[in-house]
mmCIF file of C-alpha atoms and ligand atoms in Angstrom:
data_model
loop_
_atom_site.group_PDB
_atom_site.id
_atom_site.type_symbol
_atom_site.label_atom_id
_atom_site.label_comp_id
_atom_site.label_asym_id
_atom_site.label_seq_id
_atom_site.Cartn_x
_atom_site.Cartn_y
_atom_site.Cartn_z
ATOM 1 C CA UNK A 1 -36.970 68.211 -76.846
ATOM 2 C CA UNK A 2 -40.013 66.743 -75.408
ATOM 3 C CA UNK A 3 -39.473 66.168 -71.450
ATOM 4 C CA UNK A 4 -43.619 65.481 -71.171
ATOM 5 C CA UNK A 5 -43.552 62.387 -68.228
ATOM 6 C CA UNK A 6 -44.447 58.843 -69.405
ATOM 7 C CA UNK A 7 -48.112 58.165 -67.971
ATOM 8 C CA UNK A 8 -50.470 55.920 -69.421
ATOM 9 C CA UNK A 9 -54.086 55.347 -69.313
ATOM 10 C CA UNK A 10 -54.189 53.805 -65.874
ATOM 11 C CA UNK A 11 -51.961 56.811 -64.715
ATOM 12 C CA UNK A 12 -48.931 54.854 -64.099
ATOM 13 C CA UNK A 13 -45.421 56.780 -64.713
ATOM 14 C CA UNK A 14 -43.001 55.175 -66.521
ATOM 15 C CA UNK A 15 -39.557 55.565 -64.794
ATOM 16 C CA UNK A 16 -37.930 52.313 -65.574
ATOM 17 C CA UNK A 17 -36.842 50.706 -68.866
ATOM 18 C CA UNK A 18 -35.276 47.553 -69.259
ATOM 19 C CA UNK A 19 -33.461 47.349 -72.235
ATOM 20 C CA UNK A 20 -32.339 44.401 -74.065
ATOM 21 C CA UNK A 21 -28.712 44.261 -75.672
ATOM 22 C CA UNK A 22 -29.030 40.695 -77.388
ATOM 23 C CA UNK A 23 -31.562 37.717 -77.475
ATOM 24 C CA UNK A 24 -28.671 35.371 -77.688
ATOM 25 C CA UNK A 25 -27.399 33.612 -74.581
ATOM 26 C CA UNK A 26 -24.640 30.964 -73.269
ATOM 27 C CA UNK A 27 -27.177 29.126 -71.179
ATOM 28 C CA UNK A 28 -30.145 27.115 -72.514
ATOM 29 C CA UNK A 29 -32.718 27.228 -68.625
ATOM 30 C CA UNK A 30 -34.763 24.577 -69.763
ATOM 31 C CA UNK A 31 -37.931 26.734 -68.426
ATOM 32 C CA UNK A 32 -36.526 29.774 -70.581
ATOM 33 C CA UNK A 33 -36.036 28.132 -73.944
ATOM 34 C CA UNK A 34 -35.903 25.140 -75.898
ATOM 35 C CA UNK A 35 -32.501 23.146 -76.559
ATOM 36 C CA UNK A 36 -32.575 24.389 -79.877
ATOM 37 C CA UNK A 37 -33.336 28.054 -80.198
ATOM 38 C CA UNK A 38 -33.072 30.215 -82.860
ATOM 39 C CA UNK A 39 -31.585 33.196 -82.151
ATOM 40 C CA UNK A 40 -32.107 36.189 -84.496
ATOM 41 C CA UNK A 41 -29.430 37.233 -87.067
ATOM 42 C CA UNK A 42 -27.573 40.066 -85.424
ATOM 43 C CA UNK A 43 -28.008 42.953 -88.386
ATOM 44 C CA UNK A 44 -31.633 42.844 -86.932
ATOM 45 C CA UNK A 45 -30.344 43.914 -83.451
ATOM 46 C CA UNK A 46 -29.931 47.556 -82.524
ATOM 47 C CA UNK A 47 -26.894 49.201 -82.980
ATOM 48 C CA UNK A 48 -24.796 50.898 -79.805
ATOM 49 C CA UNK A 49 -25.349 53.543 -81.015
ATOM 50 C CA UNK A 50 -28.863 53.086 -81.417
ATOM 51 C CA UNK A 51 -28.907 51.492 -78.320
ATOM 52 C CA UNK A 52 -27.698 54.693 -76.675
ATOM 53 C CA UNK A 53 -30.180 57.082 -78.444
ATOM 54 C CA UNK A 54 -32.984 55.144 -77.688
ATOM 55 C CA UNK A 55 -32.261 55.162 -73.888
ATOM 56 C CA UNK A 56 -31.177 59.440 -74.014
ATOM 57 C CA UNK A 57 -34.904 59.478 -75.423
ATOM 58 C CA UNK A 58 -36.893 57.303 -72.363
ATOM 59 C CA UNK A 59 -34.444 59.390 -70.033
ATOM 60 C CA UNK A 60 -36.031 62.715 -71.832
ATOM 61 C CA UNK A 61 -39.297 61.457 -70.616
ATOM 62 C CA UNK A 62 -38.345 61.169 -66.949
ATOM 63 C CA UNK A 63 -36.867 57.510 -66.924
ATOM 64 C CA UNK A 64 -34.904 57.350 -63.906
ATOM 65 C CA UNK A 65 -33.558 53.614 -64.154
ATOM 66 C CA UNK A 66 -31.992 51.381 -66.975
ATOM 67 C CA UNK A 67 -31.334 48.009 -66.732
ATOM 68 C CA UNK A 68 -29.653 46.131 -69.252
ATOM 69 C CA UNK A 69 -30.625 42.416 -69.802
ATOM 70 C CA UNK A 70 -31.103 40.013 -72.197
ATOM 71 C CA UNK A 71 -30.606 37.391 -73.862
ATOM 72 C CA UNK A 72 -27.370 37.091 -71.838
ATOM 73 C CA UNK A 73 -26.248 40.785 -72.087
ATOM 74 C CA UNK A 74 -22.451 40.045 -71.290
ATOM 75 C CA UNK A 75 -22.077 37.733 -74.459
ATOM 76 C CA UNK A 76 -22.643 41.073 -76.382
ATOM 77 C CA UNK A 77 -18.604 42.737 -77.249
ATOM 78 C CA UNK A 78 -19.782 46.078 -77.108
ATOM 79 C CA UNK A 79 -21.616 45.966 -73.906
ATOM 80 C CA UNK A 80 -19.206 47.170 -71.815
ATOM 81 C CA UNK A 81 -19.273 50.854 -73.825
ATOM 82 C CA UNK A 82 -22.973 51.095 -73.398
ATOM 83 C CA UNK A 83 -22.332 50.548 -69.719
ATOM 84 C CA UNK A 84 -20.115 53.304 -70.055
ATOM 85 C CA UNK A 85 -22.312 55.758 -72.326
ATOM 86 C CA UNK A 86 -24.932 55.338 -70.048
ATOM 87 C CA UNK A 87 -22.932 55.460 -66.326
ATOM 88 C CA UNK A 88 -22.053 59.031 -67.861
ATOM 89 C CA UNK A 89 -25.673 59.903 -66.501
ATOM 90 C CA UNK A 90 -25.532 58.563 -63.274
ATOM 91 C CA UNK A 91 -26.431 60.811 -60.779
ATOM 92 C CA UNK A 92 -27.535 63.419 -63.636
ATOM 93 C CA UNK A 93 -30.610 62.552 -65.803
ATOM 94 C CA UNK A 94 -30.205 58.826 -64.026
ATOM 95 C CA UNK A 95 -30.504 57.447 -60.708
ATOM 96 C CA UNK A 96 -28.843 54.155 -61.686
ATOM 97 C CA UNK A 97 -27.921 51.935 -64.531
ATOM 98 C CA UNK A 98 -27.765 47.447 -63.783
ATOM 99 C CA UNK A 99 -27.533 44.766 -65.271
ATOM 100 C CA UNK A 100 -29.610 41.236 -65.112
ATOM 101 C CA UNK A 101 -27.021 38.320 -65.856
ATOM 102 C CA UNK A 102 -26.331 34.912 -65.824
ATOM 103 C CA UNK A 103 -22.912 35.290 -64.153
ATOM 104 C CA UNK A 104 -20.771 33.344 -66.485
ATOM 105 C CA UNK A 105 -19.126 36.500 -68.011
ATOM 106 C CA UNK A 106 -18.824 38.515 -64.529
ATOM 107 C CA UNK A 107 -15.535 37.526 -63.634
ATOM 108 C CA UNK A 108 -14.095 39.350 -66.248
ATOM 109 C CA UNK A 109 -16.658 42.385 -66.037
ATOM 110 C CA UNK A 110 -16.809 43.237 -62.857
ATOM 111 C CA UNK A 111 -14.328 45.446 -62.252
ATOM 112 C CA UNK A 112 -14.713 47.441 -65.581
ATOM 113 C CA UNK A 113 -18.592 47.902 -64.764
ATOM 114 C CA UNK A 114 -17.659 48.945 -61.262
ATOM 115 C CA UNK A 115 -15.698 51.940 -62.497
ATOM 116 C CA UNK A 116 -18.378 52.748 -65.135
ATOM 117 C CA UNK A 117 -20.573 52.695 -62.238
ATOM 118 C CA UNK A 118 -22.584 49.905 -61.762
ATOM 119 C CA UNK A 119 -23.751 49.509 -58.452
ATOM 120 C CA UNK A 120 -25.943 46.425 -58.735
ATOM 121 C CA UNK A 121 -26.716 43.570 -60.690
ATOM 122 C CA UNK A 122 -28.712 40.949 -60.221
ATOM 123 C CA UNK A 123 -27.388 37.319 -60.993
ATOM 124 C CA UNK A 124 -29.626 34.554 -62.046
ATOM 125 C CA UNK A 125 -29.186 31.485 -60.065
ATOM 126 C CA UNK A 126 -31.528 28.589 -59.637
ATOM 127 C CA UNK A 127 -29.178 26.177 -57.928
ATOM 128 C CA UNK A 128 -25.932 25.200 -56.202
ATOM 129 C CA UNK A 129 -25.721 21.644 -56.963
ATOM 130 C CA UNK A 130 -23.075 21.401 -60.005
ATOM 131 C CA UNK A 131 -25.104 18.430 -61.317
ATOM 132 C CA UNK A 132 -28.290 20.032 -61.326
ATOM 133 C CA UNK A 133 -27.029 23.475 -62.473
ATOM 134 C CA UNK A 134 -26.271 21.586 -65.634
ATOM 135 C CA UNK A 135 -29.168 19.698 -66.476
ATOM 136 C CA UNK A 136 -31.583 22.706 -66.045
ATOM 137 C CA UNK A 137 -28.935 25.359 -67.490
ATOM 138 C CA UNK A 138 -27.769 22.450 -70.743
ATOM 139 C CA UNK A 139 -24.227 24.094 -69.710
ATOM 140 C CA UNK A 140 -21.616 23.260 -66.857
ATOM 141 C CA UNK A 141 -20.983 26.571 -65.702
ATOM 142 C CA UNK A 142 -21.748 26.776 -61.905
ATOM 143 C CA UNK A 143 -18.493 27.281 -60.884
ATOM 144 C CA UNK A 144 -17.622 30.326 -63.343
ATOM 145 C CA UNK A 145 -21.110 31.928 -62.053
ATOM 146 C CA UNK A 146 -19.694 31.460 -58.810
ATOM 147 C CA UNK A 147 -16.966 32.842 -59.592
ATOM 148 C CA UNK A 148 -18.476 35.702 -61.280
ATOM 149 C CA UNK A 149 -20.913 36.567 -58.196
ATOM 150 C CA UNK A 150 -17.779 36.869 -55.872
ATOM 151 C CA UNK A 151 -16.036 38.682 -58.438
ATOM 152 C CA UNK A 152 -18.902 41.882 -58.422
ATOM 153 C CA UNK A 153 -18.523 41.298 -54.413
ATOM 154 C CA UNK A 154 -14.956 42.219 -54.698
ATOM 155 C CA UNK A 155 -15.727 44.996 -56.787
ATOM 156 C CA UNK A 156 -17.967 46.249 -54.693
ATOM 157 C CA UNK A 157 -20.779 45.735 -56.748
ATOM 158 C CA UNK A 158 -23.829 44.816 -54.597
ATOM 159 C CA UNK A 159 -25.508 41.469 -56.077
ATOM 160 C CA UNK A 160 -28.993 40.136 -55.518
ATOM 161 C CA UNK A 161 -29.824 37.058 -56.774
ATOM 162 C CA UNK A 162 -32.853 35.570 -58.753
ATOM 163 C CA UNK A 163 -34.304 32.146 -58.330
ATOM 164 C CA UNK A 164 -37.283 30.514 -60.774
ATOM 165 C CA UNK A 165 -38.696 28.213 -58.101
ATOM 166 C CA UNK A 166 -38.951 25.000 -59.719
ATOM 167 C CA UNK A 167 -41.288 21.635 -58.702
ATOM 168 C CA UNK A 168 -39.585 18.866 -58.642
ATOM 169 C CA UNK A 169 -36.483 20.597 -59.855
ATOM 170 C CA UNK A 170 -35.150 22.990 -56.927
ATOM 171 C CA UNK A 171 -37.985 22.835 -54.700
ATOM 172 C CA UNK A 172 -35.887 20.709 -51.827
ATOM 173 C CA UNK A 173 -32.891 23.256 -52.223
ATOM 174 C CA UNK A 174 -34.490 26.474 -51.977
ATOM 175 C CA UNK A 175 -34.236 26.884 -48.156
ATOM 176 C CA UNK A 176 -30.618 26.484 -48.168
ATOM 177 C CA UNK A 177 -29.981 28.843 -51.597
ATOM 178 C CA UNK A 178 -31.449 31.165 -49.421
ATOM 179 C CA UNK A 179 -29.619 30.383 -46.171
ATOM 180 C CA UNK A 180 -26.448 30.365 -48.367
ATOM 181 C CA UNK A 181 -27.202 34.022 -50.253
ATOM 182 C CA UNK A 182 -27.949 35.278 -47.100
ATOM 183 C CA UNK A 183 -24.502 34.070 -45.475
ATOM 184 C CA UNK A 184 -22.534 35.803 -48.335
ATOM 185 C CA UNK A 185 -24.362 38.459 -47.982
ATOM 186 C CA UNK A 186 -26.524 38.860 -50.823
ATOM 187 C CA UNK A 187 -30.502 39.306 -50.954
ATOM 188 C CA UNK A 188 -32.767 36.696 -52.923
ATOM 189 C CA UNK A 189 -35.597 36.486 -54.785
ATOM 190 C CA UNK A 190 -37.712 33.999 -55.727
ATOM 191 C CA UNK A 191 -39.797 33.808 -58.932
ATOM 192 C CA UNK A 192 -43.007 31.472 -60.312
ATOM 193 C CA UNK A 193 -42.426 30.055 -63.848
ATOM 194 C CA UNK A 194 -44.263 32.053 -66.405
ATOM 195 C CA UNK A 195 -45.631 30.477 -69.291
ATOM 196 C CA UNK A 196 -44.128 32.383 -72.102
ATOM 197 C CA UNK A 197 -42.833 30.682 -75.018
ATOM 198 C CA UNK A 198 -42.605 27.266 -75.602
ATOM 199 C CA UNK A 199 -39.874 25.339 -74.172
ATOM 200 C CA UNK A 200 -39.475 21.029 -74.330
ATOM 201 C CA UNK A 201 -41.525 20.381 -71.328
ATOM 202 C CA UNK A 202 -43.919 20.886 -69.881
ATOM 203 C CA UNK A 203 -44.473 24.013 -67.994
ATOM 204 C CA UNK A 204 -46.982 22.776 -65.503
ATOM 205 C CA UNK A 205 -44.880 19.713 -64.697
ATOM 206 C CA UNK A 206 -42.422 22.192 -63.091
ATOM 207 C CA UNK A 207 -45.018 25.038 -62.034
ATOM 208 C CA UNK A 208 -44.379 26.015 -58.487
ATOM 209 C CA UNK A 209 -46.848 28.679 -56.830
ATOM 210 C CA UNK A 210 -44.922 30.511 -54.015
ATOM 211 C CA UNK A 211 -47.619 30.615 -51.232
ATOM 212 C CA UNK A 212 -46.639 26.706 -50.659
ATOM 213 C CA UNK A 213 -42.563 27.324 -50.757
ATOM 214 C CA UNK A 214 -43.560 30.407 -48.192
ATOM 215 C CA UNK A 215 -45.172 27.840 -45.668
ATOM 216 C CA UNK A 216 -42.507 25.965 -45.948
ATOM 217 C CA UNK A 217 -39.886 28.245 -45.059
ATOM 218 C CA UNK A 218 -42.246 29.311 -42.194
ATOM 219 C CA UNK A 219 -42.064 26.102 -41.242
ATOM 220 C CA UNK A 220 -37.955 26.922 -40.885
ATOM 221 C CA UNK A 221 -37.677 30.568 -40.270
ATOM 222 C CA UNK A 222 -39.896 33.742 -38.807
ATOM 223 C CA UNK A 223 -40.589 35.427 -41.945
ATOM 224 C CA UNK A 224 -41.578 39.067 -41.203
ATOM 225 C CA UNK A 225 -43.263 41.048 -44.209
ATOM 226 C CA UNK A 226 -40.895 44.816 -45.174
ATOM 227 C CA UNK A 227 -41.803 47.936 -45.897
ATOM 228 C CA UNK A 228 -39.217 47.248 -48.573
ATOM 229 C CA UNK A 229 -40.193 48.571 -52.045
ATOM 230 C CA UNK A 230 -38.656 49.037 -55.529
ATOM 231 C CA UNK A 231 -41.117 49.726 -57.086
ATOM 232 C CA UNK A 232 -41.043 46.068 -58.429
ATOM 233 C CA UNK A 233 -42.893 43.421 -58.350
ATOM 234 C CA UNK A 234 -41.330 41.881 -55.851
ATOM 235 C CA UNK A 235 -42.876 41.777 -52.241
ATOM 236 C CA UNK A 236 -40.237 41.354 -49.359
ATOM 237 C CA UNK A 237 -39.990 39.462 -46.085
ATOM 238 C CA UNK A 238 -36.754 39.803 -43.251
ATOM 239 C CA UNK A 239 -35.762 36.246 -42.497
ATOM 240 C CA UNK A 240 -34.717 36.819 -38.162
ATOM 241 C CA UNK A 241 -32.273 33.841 -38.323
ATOM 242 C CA UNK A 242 -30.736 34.703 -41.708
ATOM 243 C CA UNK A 243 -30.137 38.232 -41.163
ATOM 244 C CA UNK A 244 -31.497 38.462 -44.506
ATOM 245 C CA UNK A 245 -34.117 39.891 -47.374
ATOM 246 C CA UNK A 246 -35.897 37.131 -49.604
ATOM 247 C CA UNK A 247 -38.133 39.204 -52.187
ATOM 248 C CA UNK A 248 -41.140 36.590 -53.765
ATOM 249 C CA UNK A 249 -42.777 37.638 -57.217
ATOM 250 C CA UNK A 250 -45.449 35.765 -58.118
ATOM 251 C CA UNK A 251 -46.800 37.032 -61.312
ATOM 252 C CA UNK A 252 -49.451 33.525 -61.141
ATOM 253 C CA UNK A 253 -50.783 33.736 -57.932
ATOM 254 C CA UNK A 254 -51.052 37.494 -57.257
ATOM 255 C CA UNK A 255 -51.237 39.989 -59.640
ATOM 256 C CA UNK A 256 -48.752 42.810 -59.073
ATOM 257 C CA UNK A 257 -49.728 45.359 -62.222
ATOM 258 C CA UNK A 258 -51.190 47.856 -60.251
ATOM 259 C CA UNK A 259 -47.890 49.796 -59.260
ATOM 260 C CA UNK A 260 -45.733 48.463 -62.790
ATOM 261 C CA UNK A 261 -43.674 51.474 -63.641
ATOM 262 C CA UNK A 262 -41.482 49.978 -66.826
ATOM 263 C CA UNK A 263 -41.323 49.392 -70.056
ATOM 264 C CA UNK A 264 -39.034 46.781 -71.730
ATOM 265 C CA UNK A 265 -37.575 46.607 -75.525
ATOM 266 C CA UNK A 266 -36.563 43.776 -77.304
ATOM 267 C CA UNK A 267 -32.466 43.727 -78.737
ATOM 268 C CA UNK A 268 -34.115 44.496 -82.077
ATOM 269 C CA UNK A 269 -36.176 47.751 -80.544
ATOM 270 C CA UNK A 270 -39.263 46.291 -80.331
ATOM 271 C CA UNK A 271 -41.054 48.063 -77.271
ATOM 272 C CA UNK A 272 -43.405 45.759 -75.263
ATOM 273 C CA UNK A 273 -45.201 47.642 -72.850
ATOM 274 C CA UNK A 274 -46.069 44.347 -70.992
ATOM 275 C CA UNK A 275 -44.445 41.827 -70.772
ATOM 276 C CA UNK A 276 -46.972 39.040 -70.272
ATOM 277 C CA UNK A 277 -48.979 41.477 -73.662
ATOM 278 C CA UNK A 278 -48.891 41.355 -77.273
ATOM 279 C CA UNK A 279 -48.782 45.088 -77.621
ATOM 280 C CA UNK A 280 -45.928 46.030 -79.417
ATOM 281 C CA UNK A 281 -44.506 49.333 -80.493
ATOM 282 C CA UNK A 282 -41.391 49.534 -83.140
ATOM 283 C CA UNK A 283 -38.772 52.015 -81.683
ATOM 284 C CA UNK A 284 -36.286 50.897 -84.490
ATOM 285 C CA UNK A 285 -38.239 52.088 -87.263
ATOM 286 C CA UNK A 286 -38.564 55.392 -85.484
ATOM 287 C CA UNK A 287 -35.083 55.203 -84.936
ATOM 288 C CA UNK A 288 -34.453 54.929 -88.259
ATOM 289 C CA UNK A 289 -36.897 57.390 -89.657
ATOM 290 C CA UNK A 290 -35.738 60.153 -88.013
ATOM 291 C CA UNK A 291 -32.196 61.201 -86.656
ATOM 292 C CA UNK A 292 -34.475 64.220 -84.506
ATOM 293 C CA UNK A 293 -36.231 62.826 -81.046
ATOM 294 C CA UNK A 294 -39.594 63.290 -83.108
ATOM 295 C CA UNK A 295 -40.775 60.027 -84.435
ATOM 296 C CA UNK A 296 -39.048 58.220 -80.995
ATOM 297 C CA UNK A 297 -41.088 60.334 -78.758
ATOM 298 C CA UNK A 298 -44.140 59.938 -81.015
ATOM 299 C CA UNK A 299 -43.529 56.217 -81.058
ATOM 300 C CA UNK A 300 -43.416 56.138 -76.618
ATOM 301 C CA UNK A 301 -46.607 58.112 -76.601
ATOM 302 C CA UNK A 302 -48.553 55.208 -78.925
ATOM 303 C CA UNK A 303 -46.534 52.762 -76.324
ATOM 304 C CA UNK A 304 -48.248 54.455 -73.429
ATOM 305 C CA UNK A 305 -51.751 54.532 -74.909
ATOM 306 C CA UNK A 306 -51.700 50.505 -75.755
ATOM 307 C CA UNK A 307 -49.865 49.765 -72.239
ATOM 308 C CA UNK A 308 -52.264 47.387 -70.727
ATOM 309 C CA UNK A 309 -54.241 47.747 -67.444
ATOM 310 C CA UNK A 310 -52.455 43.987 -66.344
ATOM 311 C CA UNK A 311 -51.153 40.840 -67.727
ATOM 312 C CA UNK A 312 -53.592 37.381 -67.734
ATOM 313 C CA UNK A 313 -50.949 34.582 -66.823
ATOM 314 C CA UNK A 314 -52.141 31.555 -66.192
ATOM 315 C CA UNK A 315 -50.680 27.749 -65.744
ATOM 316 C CA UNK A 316 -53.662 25.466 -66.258
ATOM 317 C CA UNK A 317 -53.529 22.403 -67.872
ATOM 318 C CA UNK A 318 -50.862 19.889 -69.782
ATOM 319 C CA UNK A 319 -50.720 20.163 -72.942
ATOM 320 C CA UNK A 320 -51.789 24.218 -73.223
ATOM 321 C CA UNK A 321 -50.307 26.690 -75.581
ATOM 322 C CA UNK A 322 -47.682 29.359 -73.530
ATOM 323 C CA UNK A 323 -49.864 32.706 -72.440
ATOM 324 C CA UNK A 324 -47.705 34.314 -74.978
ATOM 325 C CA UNK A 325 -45.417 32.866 -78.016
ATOM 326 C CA UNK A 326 -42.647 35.080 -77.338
ATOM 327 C CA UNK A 327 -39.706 34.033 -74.576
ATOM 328 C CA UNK A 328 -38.556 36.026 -72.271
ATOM 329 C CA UNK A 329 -34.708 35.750 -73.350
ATOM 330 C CA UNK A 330 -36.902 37.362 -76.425
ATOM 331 C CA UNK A 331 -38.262 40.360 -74.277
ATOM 332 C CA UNK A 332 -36.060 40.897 -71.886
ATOM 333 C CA UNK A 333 -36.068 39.225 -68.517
HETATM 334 N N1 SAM B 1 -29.424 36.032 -69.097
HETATM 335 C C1 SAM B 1 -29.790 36.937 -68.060
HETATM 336 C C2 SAM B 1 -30.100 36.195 -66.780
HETATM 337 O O1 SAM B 1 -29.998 34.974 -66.769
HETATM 338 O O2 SAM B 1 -30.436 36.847 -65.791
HETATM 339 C C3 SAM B 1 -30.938 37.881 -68.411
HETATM 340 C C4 SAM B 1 -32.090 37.355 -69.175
HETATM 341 S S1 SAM B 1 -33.013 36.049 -68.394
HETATM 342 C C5 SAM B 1 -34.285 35.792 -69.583
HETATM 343 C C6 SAM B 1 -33.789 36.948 -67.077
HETATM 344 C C7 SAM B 1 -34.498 36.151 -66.031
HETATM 345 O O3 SAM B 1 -35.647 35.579 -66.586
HETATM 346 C C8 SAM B 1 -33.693 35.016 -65.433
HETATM 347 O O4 SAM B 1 -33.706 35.166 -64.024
HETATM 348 C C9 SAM B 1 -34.474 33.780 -65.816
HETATM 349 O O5 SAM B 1 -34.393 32.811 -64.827
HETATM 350 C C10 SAM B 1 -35.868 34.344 -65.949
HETATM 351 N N2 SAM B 1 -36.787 33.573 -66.780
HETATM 352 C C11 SAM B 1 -36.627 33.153 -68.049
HETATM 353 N N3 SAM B 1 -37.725 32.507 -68.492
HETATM 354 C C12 SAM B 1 -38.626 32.553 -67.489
HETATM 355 C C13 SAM B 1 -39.946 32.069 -67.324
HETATM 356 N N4 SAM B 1 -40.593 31.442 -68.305
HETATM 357 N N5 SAM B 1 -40.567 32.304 -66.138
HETATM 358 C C14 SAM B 1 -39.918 32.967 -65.139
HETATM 359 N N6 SAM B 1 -38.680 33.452 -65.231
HETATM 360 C C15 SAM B 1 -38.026 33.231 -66.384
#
């Protein structure tokens, strides 16, 4: 078996894949996708099985972290098994296996993923006003996501939640999202809109950069910057009052490629070694090809050589084309 580490060109290991199980999902964010999307017919999508080998072979190569996402990965049956397969390795061969969700399913997950062991997830919530939850979302679902966050709680499953900062949409609310995560107990992080894919509006319209939302929670609370890293994107702040973390990615106004340690694949094994890149690599053909590790691991090494240096985001003007045609419910969020 080749173990050889993940590095590419700009000497960056690769010790995190996010993995998509589905593209489909039971939410329609207006800033994610368009009312209508297509999803993709489901003999395209990668097997469990599949699903399974394909991760053994990135945690060959040194990947330390999985994290299953979507699509809405909790509207896929099988799910739960992979979670299983792959807790297996936890602590051997793995540091950790999560889970990026929506929250409507996590009621009844929770405690099943708990004893597979999950230890994380992170829940995607943009607001806590019922009303607005389901004009952004096209679904009324609040109160099951609520319901699903307290749920992982219970189980002991430690939840951080994810917030696209919106103009016009959540801008007024986000101080007290973050007052209330922090209350329950739960860190936050906020995220700019990234123009990828086209959805019914306009992206600029609702294009928030996150140095103004930071002066105006300076304006509330002493933000003081952490040491905290993940490896992520995400830079970190401790909010004195709060007691809490609130984590800030802002793909738009500061580039963060420098450190980027992941790789994501698409439901239907497509690997994208960027996510704001066209640079594509097809793991299910490989998959396919050969039941050996050969023509996967040959497959991750072309990934690593076409892995790009850093994204080119950008929110201009009305009217322009998305950076990149493909959504992120397509890649992987
Ligand atoms: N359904 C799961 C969820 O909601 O977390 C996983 C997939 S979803 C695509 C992952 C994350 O991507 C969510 O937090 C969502 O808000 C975010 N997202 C989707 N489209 C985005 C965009 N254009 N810009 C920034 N974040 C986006």
């Amino acid at each position: 078996m080749n173990t050889r580490p993940l590095i590419d060109a700009f000497q960056r290991r690769i010790t995190y894949l996010r993995l998509s199980v589905t593209d489909r999902c039971d939410l329609r964010c207006s800033y994610c996708m368009p009312e209508m999307m297509r999803f993709l017919p489901k003999k395209e999508v990668l097997s469990l099985e599949e699903l399974h080998r394909l991760s053994l072979g990135f945690m060959a190569r040194g990947v330390r972290k999985i994290r299953l996402t979507g699509g809405e990965p909790l509207v896929r049956r099988d799910m739960i098994d992979l979670v299983r397969a792959l807790g297996r390795h936890v602590g051997e061969g793995l540091d950790e296996i999560t889970l990026t969700t929506n929250g409507t399913q996590l009621a009844r997950h929770a405690d099943e993923m708990a004893r597979a062991g999950m230890r994380r997830v992170n829940v995607s919530l943009d607001t806590l006003d019922p009303a607005r939850f389901a004009q952004l979302t096209r679904r009324d679902a609040l109160d099951q996501v609520l319901e699903g966050i307290a749920a992982a709680k219970a189980a002991g499953i430690a939840v951080k939640l994810n917030t696209v900062a919106l103009k016009g949409i959540n801008e007024g609310e986000l101080p007290d999202l973050i007052a209330w995560a922090h209350g329950q107990g739960h860190a936050i992080t906020l995220i700019e809109t990234m123009p990828l894919g086209e959805v019914d509006g306009e992206r600029i319209d609702s294009y928030l950069p996150l140095d103004s939302v930071r002066t105006q929670l300076e304006a509330r609370w002493k933000l003081t910057p952490s040491d905290h890293r993940t490896g992520g994107p995400a830079r970190y702040y401790d909010i004195a009052e709060t007691g809490g973390r609130l984590g800030l990615i802002t793909p738009l106004t500061e580039n963060f490629c420098g450190s980027c340690n992941r790789m994501r694949v698409t439901a239907t094994g497509q690997l994208y070694p960027c996510l704001g890149g066209g640079e594509a690599v097809d793991l299910r053909a490989a998959l396919r090809s050969d039941p050996g590790p050969h023509a996967l691991d040959a497959a991750l090494d072309r990934a690593l050589a076409v892995k790009p240096e850093r994204h080119s985001f950008a929110i201009r003007t009305r009217g322009e084309a998305p950076a990149l045609a493909r959504h992120m419910s397509v890649t992987g969020g």
